Amino acid sequence: MLAIIRIGDDAYGVSISNEIEETTGSEVLLGSVYDALARLEAKGLIESSLGEATPERGGRAKRHFRTTPKGLRLVRETQQSLVKLWKGLPQLKGGEA
Amino acid sequence: MRVRPAPPVATWFLKLFCSGPEHESAIGDLMEKFQQGHGHFWYWRQVIGLVVFGCYRNAGRRSLELAKRIPLKEGAALVLSLAVSSALLLSALWPLILITTIGGVVIAVLLSSFGGRAPIPDVREPRIVGIDSSKITVGGGAGAGLLIVLLLASVLYELPLLRVWASPGLLLGVVFAAALRFWRKFHPRDITKDWISIKPR
């Protein structure tokens, strides 16, 4: 979800997996990316539409993804929950850990 | 722009399992990323990932019935063709692979020429009846799938021992299946069920 939001309008399988790889520093399987996207779409958190086809894709169309209002709301709520959880970690105060 | 050809066997394997329109964009993404300079090993791993995750997703969508069975002949043909195709990658043993493939084709032709199954005598013993071995169970299919995964793993991870034994193992399996088939055909009354057990006299 965060990768889709970061990329914006050009979010499709390759750009999403590239974004995750650059951010995390580890390689991802396209299959796992598509699996996650399918689950998010089934839950109504993202939506997709077919885009243009190019020769290097073997003439196959891109599937562009974007977040729905419901998905954006859930991201905000998750962010707030995470911030609250981080604030409650005493071990990380004062740079001890 | 010059398009780099993807590994053909991997692409065939991908199309075999992910042929629906919902997979088109994923295959296109794979092709596009491969053109960015990734190697064949990377391509194979991505293909297996797409197939595994795709199958997992489909299995979740349709409720998999454990009792679901497929006819023996079609199932065996599918497993044999998948196994032989996997073995085709074992380039060091081409002669054996050629024999295996030809053997498989000959058996398929013989099976189709001779028609249906040999008649099984009516067996009254209570311990023997009750198993319909004319179908492949889900467990059998899973076992065959495991064999295929092992074969693919042997190719991907260059395990020399598996490479050496995979093709002879396949060849022996084909020979055994053919021998059992002919035994059943010419000795139908000696067999109580079409697995391996012979009726005691």
PDB file of C-alpha atoms in Angstrom:
ATOM      1  CA  MET A   1       0.000   0.000   0.000  1.00  0.00           C
ATOM      2  CA  LEU A   2       2.805   2.399   0.971  1.00  0.00           C
ATOM      3  CA  ALA A   3       4.726   1.589  -2.206  1.00  0.00           C
ATOM      4  CA  ILE A   4       1.647   2.344  -4.307  1.00  0.00           C
ATOM      5  CA  ILE A   5       1.149   5.664  -2.517  1.00  0.00           C
ATOM      6  CA  ARG A   6       4.854   6.561  -2.915  1.00  0.00           C
ATOM      7  CA  ILE A   7       4.879   5.787  -6.643  1.00  0.00           C
ATOM      8  CA  GLY A   8       1.617   7.539  -7.449  1.00  0.00           C
ATOM      9  CA  ASP A   9       0.028   7.227 -10.888  1.00  0.00           C
ATOM     10  CA  ASP A  10       2.635   4.889 -12.400  1.00  0.00           C
ATOM     11  CA  ALA A  11       2.189   2.098  -9.860  1.00  0.00           C
ATOM     12  CA  TYR A  12       2.221  -1.280 -11.570  1.00  0.00           C
ATOM     13  CA  GLY A  13       3.915  -4.635 -10.854  1.00  0.00           C
ATOM     14  CA  VAL A  14       7.456  -3.679 -11.937  1.00  0.00           C
ATOM     15  CA  SER A  15       7.498  -0.229 -10.367  1.00  0.00           C
ATOM     16  CA  ILE A  16       6.011  -1.545  -7.112  1.00  0.00           C
ATOM     17  CA  SER A  17       8.537  -4.393  -6.834  1.00  0.00           C
ATOM     18  CA  ASN A  18      11.393  -1.983  -7.725  1.00  0.00           C
ATOM     19  CA  GLU A  19      10.215   0.445  -5.046  1.00  0.00           C
ATOM     20  CA  ILE A  20      10.102  -2.308  -2.412  1.00  0.00           C
ATOM     21  CA  GLU A  21      13.533  -3.609  -3.470  1.00  0.00           C
ATOM     22  CA  GLU A  22      15.108  -0.141  -3.318  1.00  0.00           C
ATOM     23  CA  THR A  23      13.509   0.635   0.032  1.00  0.00           C
ATOM     24  CA  THR A  24      14.177  -2.659   1.775  1.00  0.00           C
ATOM     25  CA  GLY A  25      17.395  -3.612  -0.022  1.00  0.00           C
ATOM     26  CA  SER A  26      16.266  -7.164  -0.644  1.00  0.00           C
ATOM     27  CA  GLU A  27      14.902  -8.888  -3.726  1.00  0.00           C
ATOM     28  CA  VAL A  28      11.185  -9.638  -3.915  1.00  0.00           C
ATOM     29  CA  LEU A  29       9.279 -12.210  -5.941  1.00  0.00           C
ATOM     30  CA  LEU A  30       6.788 -10.787  -8.393  1.00  0.00           C
ATOM     31  CA  GLY A  31       4.483 -13.630  -7.399  1.00  0.00           C
ATOM     32  CA  SER A  32       4.398 -12.478  -3.789  1.00  0.00           C
ATOM     33  CA  VAL A  33       3.792  -8.878  -4.886  1.00  0.00           C
ATOM     34  CA  TYR A  34       0.859  -9.935  -7.049  1.00  0.00           C
ATOM     35  CA  ASP A  35      -0.462 -12.169  -4.286  1.00  0.00           C
ATOM     36  CA  ALA A  36      -0.497  -9.230  -1.871  1.00  0.00           C
ATOM     37  CA  LEU A  37      -2.045  -6.932  -4.474  1.00  0.00           C
ATOM     38  CA  ALA A  38      -4.800  -9.456  -5.197  1.00  0.00           C
ATOM     39  CA  ARG A  39      -5.652  -9.692  -1.500  1.00  0.00           C
ATOM     40  CA  LEU A  40      -5.670  -5.903  -1.089  1.00  0.00           C
ATOM     41  CA  GLU A  41      -7.904  -5.545  -4.143  1.00  0.00           C
ATOM     42  CA  ALA A  42     -10.280  -8.218  -2.840  1.00  0.00           C
ATOM     43  CA  LYS A  43     -10.578  -6.235   0.395  1.00  0.00           C
ATOM     44  CA  GLY A  44     -11.343  -3.056  -1.540  1.00  0.00           C
ATOM     45  CA  LEU A  45      -8.218  -1.220  -0.343  1.00  0.00           C
ATOM     46  CA  ILE A  46      -6.803  -0.749  -3.854  1.00  0.00           C
ATOM     47  CA  GLU A  47      -8.235  -0.835  -7.357  1.00  0.00           C
ATOM     48  CA  SER A  48      -6.651  -1.595 -10.704  1.00  0.00           C
ATOM     49  CA  SER A  49      -7.058  -0.790 -14.389  1.00  0.00           C
ATOM     50  CA  LEU A  50      -5.332  -2.035 -17.529  1.00  0.00           C
ATOM     51  CA  GLY A  51      -2.811   0.259 -19.202  1.00  0.00           C
ATOM     52  CA  GLU A  52      -0.707   0.233 -22.317  1.00  0.00           C
ATOM     53  CA  ALA A  53       1.222  -2.703 -23.780  1.00  0.00           C
ATOM     54  CA  THR A  54       4.878  -2.450 -24.824  1.00  0.00           C
ATOM     55  CA  PRO A  55       7.175  -4.719 -26.914  1.00  0.00           C
ATOM     56  CA  GLU A  56       9.481  -5.549 -23.992  1.00  0.00           C
ATOM     57  CA  ARG A  57       6.429  -6.892 -22.156  1.00  0.00           C
ATOM     58  CA  GLY A  58       5.652  -9.270 -25.010  1.00  0.00           C
ATOM     59  CA  GLY A  59       2.683  -7.113 -26.010  1.00  0.00           C
ATOM     60  CA  ARG A  60       0.990  -7.534 -22.635  1.00  0.00           C
ATOM     61  CA  ALA A  61      -0.821  -4.675 -20.940  1.00  0.00           C
ATOM     62  CA  LYS A  62       0.264  -3.134 -17.639  1.00  0.00           C
ATOM     63  CA  ARG A  63      -2.108  -3.302 -14.692  1.00  0.00           C
ATOM     64  CA  HIS A  64      -2.004   0.006 -12.833  1.00  0.00           C
ATOM     65  CA  PHE A  65      -2.899   0.101  -9.148  1.00  0.00           C
ATOM     66  CA  ARG A  66      -4.108   2.974  -7.001  1.00  0.00           C
ATOM     67  CA  THR A  67      -5.417   3.200  -3.468  1.00  0.00           C
ATOM     68  CA  THR A  68      -9.106   3.637  -2.753  1.00  0.00           C
ATOM     69  CA  PRO A  69     -10.430   6.130  -0.144  1.00  0.00           C
ATOM     70  CA  LYS A  70     -11.011   3.143   2.132  1.00  0.00           C
ATOM     71  CA  GLY A  71      -7.377   2.063   1.677  1.00  0.00           C
ATOM     72  CA  LEU A  72      -6.050   5.573   2.407  1.00  0.00           C
ATOM     73  CA  ARG A  73      -8.149   5.730   5.553  1.00  0.00           C
ATOM     74  CA  LEU A  74      -6.778   2.396   6.702  1.00  0.00           C
ATOM     75  CA  VAL A  75      -3.182   3.537   6.052  1.00  0.00           C
ATOM     76  CA  ARG A  76      -3.733   6.643   8.194  1.00  0.00           C
ATOM     77  CA  GLU A  77      -5.263   4.606  10.994  1.00  0.00           C
ATOM     78  CA  THR A  78      -2.391   2.105  10.850  1.00  0.00           C
ATOM     79  CA  GLN A  79       0.147   4.936  10.957  1.00  0.00           C
ATOM     80  CA  GLN A  80      -1.502   6.409  14.046  1.00  0.00           C
ATOM     81  CA  SER A  81      -1.537   3.000  15.732  1.00  0.00           C
ATOM     82  CA  LEU A  82       2.147   2.464  14.940  1.00  0.00           C
ATOM     83  CA  VAL A  83       3.098   5.909  16.260  1.00  0.00           C
ATOM     84  CA  LYS A  84       1.282   5.134  19.521  1.00  0.00           C
ATOM     85  CA  LEU A  85       3.076   1.782  19.796  1.00  0.00           C
ATOM     86  CA  TRP A  86       6.484   3.379  19.192  1.00  0.00           C
ATOM     87  CA  LYS A  87       5.816   5.980  21.873  1.00  0.00           C
ATOM     88  CA  GLY A  88       5.250   3.231  24.391  1.00  0.00           C
ATOM     89  CA  LEU A  89       8.698   1.637  24.029  1.00  0.00           C
ATOM     90  CA  PRO A  90      10.824   2.617  27.086  1.00  0.00           C
ATOM     91  CA  GLN A  91      13.915   0.715  25.872  1.00  0.00           C
ATOM     92  CA  LEU A  92      14.319   3.105  22.933  1.00  0.00           C
ATOM     93  CA  LYS A  93      14.275   6.280  25.019  1.00  0.00           C
ATOM     94  CA  GLY A  94      17.574   8.147  25.317  1.00  0.00           C
ATOM     95  CA  GLY A  95      19.294   6.027  22.643  1.00  0.00           C
ATOM     96  CA  GLU A  96      20.096   3.171  25.005  1.00  0.00           C
ATOM     97  CA  ALA A  97      19.061   0.297  22.746  1.00  0.00           C
TER      98      ALA A  97
ATOM     99  CA  MET B   1      14.871  -1.804 -29.112  1.00  0.00           C
ATOM    100  CA  ARG B   2      16.195  -5.379 -29.149  1.00  0.00           C
ATOM    101  CA  VAL B   3      14.144  -7.732 -26.988  1.00  0.00           C
ATOM    102  CA  ARG B   4      16.172 -10.380 -25.147  1.00  0.00           C
ATOM    103  CA  PRO B   5      14.586 -13.844 -25.437  1.00  0.00           C
ATOM    104  CA  ALA B   6      13.467 -15.329 -22.116  1.00  0.00           C
ATOM    105  CA  PRO B   7      14.288 -18.974 -21.209  1.00  0.00           C
ATOM    106  CA  PRO B   8      11.759 -20.894 -23.340  1.00  0.00           C
ATOM    107  CA  VAL B   9      11.209 -23.839 -20.974  1.00  0.00           C
ATOM    108  CA  ALA B  10      10.530 -21.514 -18.044  1.00  0.00           C
ATOM    109  CA  THR B  11       8.120 -19.482 -20.166  1.00  0.00           C
ATOM    110  CA  TRP B  12       6.332 -22.670 -21.262  1.00  0.00           C
ATOM    111  CA  PHE B  13       6.109 -23.778 -17.626  1.00  0.00           C
ATOM    112  CA  LEU B  14       4.673 -20.393 -16.673  1.00  0.00           C
ATOM    113  CA  LYS B  15       2.070 -20.452 -19.445  1.00  0.00           C
ATOM    114  CA  LEU B  16       1.116 -23.992 -18.469  1.00  0.00           C
ATOM    115  CA  PHE B  17       0.001 -22.916 -14.991  1.00  0.00           C
ATOM    116  CA  CYS B  18      -0.739 -19.205 -15.453  1.00  0.00           C
ATOM    117  CA  SER B  19      -2.617 -19.006 -18.724  1.00  0.00           C
ATOM    118  CA  GLY B  20      -5.675 -17.031 -17.624  1.00  0.00           C
ATOM    119  CA  PRO B  21      -6.266 -13.370 -18.491  1.00  0.00           C
ATOM    120  CA  GLU B  22      -5.718 -12.430 -14.836  1.00  0.00           C
ATOM    121  CA  HIS B  23      -2.070 -13.525 -15.184  1.00  0.00           C
ATOM    122  CA  GLU B  24      -1.315 -11.564 -18.379  1.00  0.00           C
ATOM    123  CA  SER B  25      -0.117  -8.403 -16.641  1.00  0.00           C
ATOM    124  CA  ALA B  26       2.032 -10.412 -14.205  1.00  0.00           C
ATOM    125  CA  ILE B  27       3.723 -12.247 -17.098  1.00  0.00           C
ATOM    126  CA  GLY B  28       4.211  -8.916 -18.847  1.00  0.00           C
ATOM    127  CA  ASP B  29       5.843  -7.482 -15.713  1.00  0.00           C
ATOM    128  CA  LEU B  30       8.150 -10.496 -15.552  1.00  0.00           C
ATOM    129  CA  MET B  31       9.156 -10.024 -19.204  1.00  0.00           C
ATOM    130  CA  GLU B  32       9.774  -6.314 -18.629  1.00  0.00           C
ATOM    131  CA  LYS B  33      11.944  -6.911 -15.560  1.00  0.00           C
ATOM    132  CA  PHE B  34      13.883  -9.620 -17.391  1.00  0.00           C
ATOM    133  CA  GLN B  35      14.667  -7.106 -20.137  1.00  0.00           C
ATOM    134  CA  GLN B  36      16.242  -4.883 -17.472  1.00  0.00           C
ATOM    135  CA  GLY B  37      19.187  -7.273 -17.287  1.00  0.00           C
ATOM    136  CA  HIS B  38      18.286 -10.098 -14.916  1.00  0.00           C
ATOM    137  CA  GLY B  39      19.682 -13.581 -15.510  1.00  0.00           C
ATOM    138  CA  HIS B  40      18.111 -16.919 -16.326  1.00  0.00           C
ATOM    139  CA  PHE B  41      18.366 -18.128 -12.741  1.00  0.00           C
ATOM    140  CA  TRP B  42      16.443 -15.045 -11.559  1.00  0.00           C
ATOM    141  CA  TYR B  43      13.835 -15.676 -14.264  1.00  0.00           C
ATOM    142  CA  TRP B  44      13.327 -19.297 -13.150  1.00  0.00           C
ATOM    143  CA  ARG B  45      12.907 -18.260  -9.520  1.00  0.00           C
ATOM    144  CA  GLN B  46      10.357 -15.626 -10.462  1.00  0.00           C
ATOM    145  CA  VAL B  47       8.456 -18.137 -12.625  1.00  0.00           C
ATOM    146  CA  ILE B  48       8.277 -20.643  -9.783  1.00  0.00           C
ATOM    147  CA  GLY B  49       7.192 -17.856  -7.425  1.00  0.00           C
ATOM    148  CA  LEU B  50       4.401 -16.788  -9.786  1.00  0.00           C
ATOM    149  CA  VAL B  51       3.232 -20.384 -10.238  1.00  0.00           C
ATOM    150  CA  VAL B  52       3.334 -21.209  -6.521  1.00  0.00           C
ATOM    151  CA  PHE B  53       1.590 -18.013  -5.408  1.00  0.00           C
ATOM    152  CA  GLY B  54      -0.884 -18.262  -8.305  1.00  0.00           C
ATOM    153  CA  CYS B  55      -1.772 -21.855  -7.430  1.00  0.00           C
ATOM    154  CA  TYR B  56      -2.060 -20.968  -3.729  1.00  0.00           C
ATOM    155  CA  ARG B  57      -4.423 -18.117  -4.557  1.00  0.00           C
ATOM    156  CA  ASN B  58      -6.542 -20.318  -6.822  1.00  0.00           C
ATOM    157  CA  ALA B  59      -6.647 -23.077  -4.217  1.00  0.00           C
ATOM    158  CA  GLY B  60      -7.937 -20.587  -1.685  1.00  0.00           C
ATOM    159  CA  ARG B  61     -10.602 -19.321  -4.035  1.00  0.00           C
ATOM    160  CA  ARG B  62     -12.091 -22.671  -4.974  1.00  0.00           C
ATOM    161  CA  SER B  63     -12.578 -24.954  -2.029  1.00  0.00           C
ATOM    162  CA  LEU B  64     -10.341 -27.912  -2.815  1.00  0.00           C
ATOM    163  CA  GLU B  65     -12.211 -31.150  -2.402  1.00  0.00           C
ATOM    164  CA  LEU B  66      -9.952 -33.819  -0.951  1.00  0.00           C
ATOM    165  CA  ALA B  67     -12.003 -36.542  -2.590  1.00  0.00           C
ATOM    166  CA  LYS B  68     -11.640 -34.995  -6.018  1.00  0.00           C
ATOM    167  CA  ARG B  69     -10.011 -37.386  -8.448  1.00  0.00           C
ATOM    168  CA  ILE B  70      -8.978 -37.269 -12.061  1.00  0.00           C
ATOM    169  CA  PRO B  71      -8.932 -40.206 -14.493  1.00  0.00           C
ATOM    170  CA  LEU B  72      -5.779 -42.281 -14.276  1.00  0.00           C
ATOM    171  CA  LYS B  73      -4.813 -42.083 -17.930  1.00  0.00           C
ATOM    172  CA  GLU B  74      -5.085 -38.300 -18.208  1.00  0.00           C
ATOM    173  CA  GLY B  75      -3.397 -37.791 -14.851  1.00  0.00           C
ATOM    174  CA  ALA B  76      -0.536 -40.112 -15.712  1.00  0.00           C
ATOM    175  CA  ALA B  77      -0.097 -38.440 -19.083  1.00  0.00           C
ATOM    176  CA  LEU B  78       0.022 -35.027 -17.408  1.00  0.00           C
ATOM    177  CA  VAL B  79       2.511 -36.127 -14.752  1.00  0.00           C
ATOM    178  CA  LEU B  80       4.669 -37.928 -17.316  1.00  0.00           C
ATOM    179  CA  SER B  81       4.721 -34.973 -19.678  1.00  0.00           C
ATOM    180  CA  LEU B  82       5.589 -32.582 -16.847  1.00  0.00           C
ATOM    181  CA  ALA B  83       8.317 -34.862 -15.540  1.00  0.00           C
ATOM    182  CA  VAL B  84       9.799 -35.425 -18.990  1.00  0.00           C
ATOM    183  CA  SER B  85       9.709 -31.712 -19.710  1.00  0.00           C
ATOM    184  CA  SER B  86      11.526 -31.065 -16.452  1.00  0.00           C
ATOM    185  CA  ALA B  87      14.061 -33.746 -17.281  1.00  0.00           C
ATOM    186  CA  LEU B  88      14.672 -32.124 -20.647  1.00  0.00           C
ATOM    187  CA  LEU B  89      16.597 -29.494 -18.739  1.00  0.00           C
ATOM    188  CA  LEU B  90      19.125 -32.063 -17.592  1.00  0.00           C
ATOM    189  CA  SER B  91      21.298 -31.522 -20.582  1.00  0.00           C
ATOM    190  CA  ALA B  92      24.087 -33.880 -19.517  1.00  0.00           C
ATOM    191  CA  LEU B  93      21.879 -36.936 -20.038  1.00  0.00           C
ATOM    192  CA  TRP B  94      20.332 -36.288 -23.412  1.00  0.00           C
ATOM    193  CA  PRO B  95      20.345 -39.903 -24.692  1.00  0.00           C
ATOM    194  CA  LEU B  96      18.418 -41.173 -21.677  1.00  0.00           C
ATOM    195  CA  ILE B  97      15.973 -38.297 -21.927  1.00  0.00           C
ATOM    196  CA  LEU B  98      15.440 -39.093 -25.605  1.00  0.00           C
ATOM    197  CA  ILE B  99      14.740 -42.759 -24.759  1.00  0.00           C
ATOM    198  CA  THR B 100      12.355 -41.715 -21.972  1.00  0.00           C
ATOM    199  CA  THR B 101      10.469 -39.367 -24.268  1.00  0.00           C
ATOM    200  CA  ILE B 102      10.223 -41.901 -27.090  1.00  0.00           C
ATOM    201  CA  GLY B 103       9.163 -44.564 -24.574  1.00  0.00           C
ATOM    202  CA  GLY B 104       6.447 -42.275 -23.232  1.00  0.00           C
ATOM    203  CA  VAL B 105       5.142 -41.539 -26.741  1.00  0.00           C
ATOM    204  CA  VAL B 106       5.151 -45.265 -27.663  1.00  0.00           C
ATOM    205  CA  ILE B 107       3.235 -46.133 -24.485  1.00  0.00           C
ATOM    206  CA  ALA B 108       0.727 -43.363 -25.148  1.00  0.00           C
ATOM    207  CA  VAL B 109       0.185 -44.665 -28.699  1.00  0.00           C
ATOM    208  CA  LEU B 110      -0.170 -48.254 -27.447  1.00  0.00           C
ATOM    209  CA  LEU B 111      -2.649 -47.192 -24.766  1.00  0.00           C
ATOM    210  CA  SER B 112      -4.788 -45.348 -27.266  1.00  0.00           C
ATOM    211  CA  SER B 113      -4.614 -48.273 -29.767  1.00  0.00           C
ATOM    212  CA  PHE B 114      -5.659 -50.925 -27.291  1.00  0.00           C
ATOM    213  CA  GLY B 115      -8.544 -48.860 -25.977  1.00  0.00           C
ATOM    214  CA  GLY B 116     -10.000 -49.096 -22.499  1.00  0.00           C
ATOM    215  CA  ARG B 117      -8.874 -50.849 -19.373  1.00  0.00           C
ATOM    216  CA  ALA B 118      -8.562 -54.604 -19.019  1.00  0.00           C
ATOM    217  CA  PRO B 119     -11.591 -56.181 -17.327  1.00  0.00           C
ATOM    218  CA  ILE B 120     -11.149 -56.617 -13.596  1.00  0.00           C
ATOM    219  CA  PRO B 121     -12.753 -59.794 -12.195  1.00  0.00           C
ATOM    220  CA  ASP B 122     -15.472 -59.445  -9.615  1.00  0.00           C
ATOM    221  CA  VAL B 123     -13.716 -59.900  -6.315  1.00  0.00           C
ATOM    222  CA  ARG B 124     -15.644 -60.896  -3.219  1.00  0.00           C
ATOM    223  CA  GLU B 125     -12.911 -60.699  -0.598  1.00  0.00           C
ATOM    224  CA  PRO B 126     -13.862 -57.895   1.788  1.00  0.00           C
ATOM    225  CA  ARG B 127     -10.338 -56.613   2.325  1.00  0.00           C
ATOM    226  CA  ILE B 128      -9.624 -56.132  -1.347  1.00  0.00           C
ATOM    227  CA  VAL B 129     -12.695 -54.360  -2.659  1.00  0.00           C
ATOM    228  CA  GLY B 130     -13.433 -50.746  -1.955  1.00  0.00           C
ATOM    229  CA  ILE B 131     -10.439 -49.049  -3.524  1.00  0.00           C
ATOM    230  CA  ASP B 132     -11.052 -47.484  -6.890  1.00  0.00           C
ATOM    231  CA  SER B 133      -7.547 -47.459  -8.257  1.00  0.00           C
ATOM    232  CA  SER B 134      -8.656 -46.333 -11.689  1.00  0.00           C
ATOM    233  CA  LYS B 135      -8.319 -42.761 -10.484  1.00  0.00           C
ATOM    234  CA  ILE B 136      -5.438 -40.728  -9.145  1.00  0.00           C
ATOM    235  CA  THR B 137      -6.083 -39.311  -5.691  1.00  0.00           C
ATOM    236  CA  VAL B 138      -5.199 -35.805  -4.625  1.00  0.00           C
ATOM    237  CA  GLY B 139      -2.403 -37.342  -2.518  1.00  0.00           C
ATOM    238  CA  GLY B 140      -1.004 -39.103  -5.575  1.00  0.00           C
ATOM    239  CA  GLY B 141      -1.107 -35.882  -7.509  1.00  0.00           C
ATOM    240  CA  ALA B 142       0.673 -34.080  -4.680  1.00  0.00           C
ATOM    241  CA  GLY B 143       3.356 -36.799  -4.672  1.00  0.00           C
ATOM    242  CA  ALA B 144       3.855 -36.402  -8.387  1.00  0.00           C
ATOM    243  CA  GLY B 145       4.022 -32.647  -7.927  1.00  0.00           C
ATOM    244  CA  LEU B 146       6.703 -33.136  -5.288  1.00  0.00           C
ATOM    245  CA  LEU B 147       8.688 -35.225  -7.748  1.00  0.00           C
ATOM    246  CA  ILE B 148       8.449 -32.460 -10.317  1.00  0.00           C
ATOM    247  CA  VAL B 149       9.527 -29.855  -7.788  1.00  0.00           C
ATOM    248  CA  LEU B 150      12.507 -32.043  -6.894  1.00  0.00           C
ATOM    249  CA  LEU B 151      13.430 -32.315 -10.556  1.00  0.00           C
ATOM    250  CA  LEU B 152      13.165 -28.566 -11.008  1.00  0.00           C
ATOM    251  CA  ALA B 153      15.173 -27.983  -7.838  1.00  0.00           C
ATOM    252  CA  SER B 154      17.872 -30.288  -9.170  1.00  0.00           C
ATOM    253  CA  VAL B 155      18.059 -28.141 -12.272  1.00  0.00           C
ATOM    254  CA  LEU B 156      17.940 -24.813 -10.476  1.00  0.00           C
ATOM    255  CA  TYR B 157      20.416 -25.602  -7.744  1.00  0.00           C
ATOM    256  CA  GLU B 158      22.724 -27.748  -9.843  1.00  0.00           C
ATOM    257  CA  LEU B 159      22.593 -30.723  -7.512  1.00  0.00           C
ATOM    258  CA  PRO B 160      24.799 -33.211  -9.347  1.00  0.00           C
ATOM    259  CA  LEU B 161      23.486 -36.360  -7.660  1.00  0.00           C
ATOM    260  CA  LEU B 162      19.861 -35.540  -8.463  1.00  0.00           C
ATOM    261  CA  ARG B 163      20.821 -34.683 -12.018  1.00  0.00           C
ATOM    262  CA  VAL B 164      22.451 -38.073 -12.413  1.00  0.00           C
ATOM    263  CA  TRP B 165      19.552 -40.073 -10.944  1.00  0.00           C
ATOM    264  CA  ALA B 166      16.516 -38.155 -12.161  1.00  0.00           C
ATOM    265  CA  SER B 167      16.412 -39.424 -15.738  1.00  0.00           C
ATOM    266  CA  PRO B 168      17.189 -43.101 -15.008  1.00  0.00           C
ATOM    267  CA  GLY B 169      14.504 -42.931 -12.328  1.00  0.00           C
ATOM    268  CA  LEU B 170      11.997 -41.594 -14.814  1.00  0.00           C
ATOM    269  CA  LEU B 171      13.014 -44.219 -17.357  1.00  0.00           C
ATOM    270  CA  LEU B 172      12.560 -47.009 -14.796  1.00  0.00           C
ATOM    271  CA  GLY B 173       9.149 -45.614 -13.869  1.00  0.00           C
ATOM    272  CA  VAL B 174       8.034 -45.661 -17.500  1.00  0.00           C
ATOM    273  CA  VAL B 175       9.341 -49.216 -18.003  1.00  0.00           C
ATOM    274  CA  PHE B 176       7.605 -50.375 -14.815  1.00  0.00           C
ATOM    275  CA  ALA B 177       4.311 -48.760 -15.847  1.00  0.00           C
ATOM    276  CA  ALA B 178       4.523 -50.382 -19.285  1.00  0.00           C
ATOM    277  CA  ALA B 179       5.330 -53.805 -17.795  1.00  0.00           C
ATOM    278  CA  LEU B 180       2.407 -53.541 -15.367  1.00  0.00           C
ATOM    279  CA  ARG B 181       0.101 -52.501 -18.175  1.00  0.00           C
ATOM    280  CA  PHE B 182       1.038 -55.483 -20.334  1.00  0.00           C
ATOM    281  CA  TRP B 183       0.825 -57.870 -17.368  1.00  0.00           C
ATOM    282  CA  ARG B 184      -2.702 -56.633 -16.699  1.00  0.00           C
ATOM    283  CA  LYS B 185      -3.639 -57.036 -20.323  1.00  0.00           C
ATOM    284  CA  PHE B 186      -2.480 -60.637 -20.702  1.00  0.00           C
ATOM    285  CA  HIS B 187      -3.221 -61.866 -17.154  1.00  0.00           C
ATOM    286  CA  PRO B 188      -6.437 -60.093 -16.210  1.00  0.00           C
ATOM    287  CA  ARG B 189      -7.721 -62.940 -13.999  1.00  0.00           C
ATOM    288  CA  ASP B 190      -4.593 -63.049 -11.856  1.00  0.00           C
ATOM    289  CA  ILE B 191      -4.983 -59.492 -10.668  1.00  0.00           C
ATOM    290  CA  THR B 192      -7.460 -58.556  -8.007  1.00  0.00           C
ATOM    291  CA  LYS B 193      -6.930 -54.835  -8.145  1.00  0.00           C
ATOM    292  CA  ASP B 194      -4.940 -52.872 -10.627  1.00  0.00           C
ATOM    293  CA  TRP B 195      -2.180 -51.795  -8.291  1.00  0.00           C
ATOM    294  CA  ILE B 196       0.582 -54.338  -7.849  1.00  0.00           C
ATOM    295  CA  SER B 197      -0.934 -57.129  -5.750  1.00  0.00           C
ATOM    296  CA  ILE B 198      -1.546 -60.480  -7.429  1.00  0.00           C
ATOM    297  CA  LYS B 199      -4.472 -62.668  -6.459  1.00  0.00           C
ATOM    298  CA  PRO B 200      -3.293 -65.668  -4.352  1.00  0.00           C
ATOM    299  CA  ARG B 201      -4.367 -69.047  -5.686  1.00  0.00           C
TER     300      ARG B 201
END
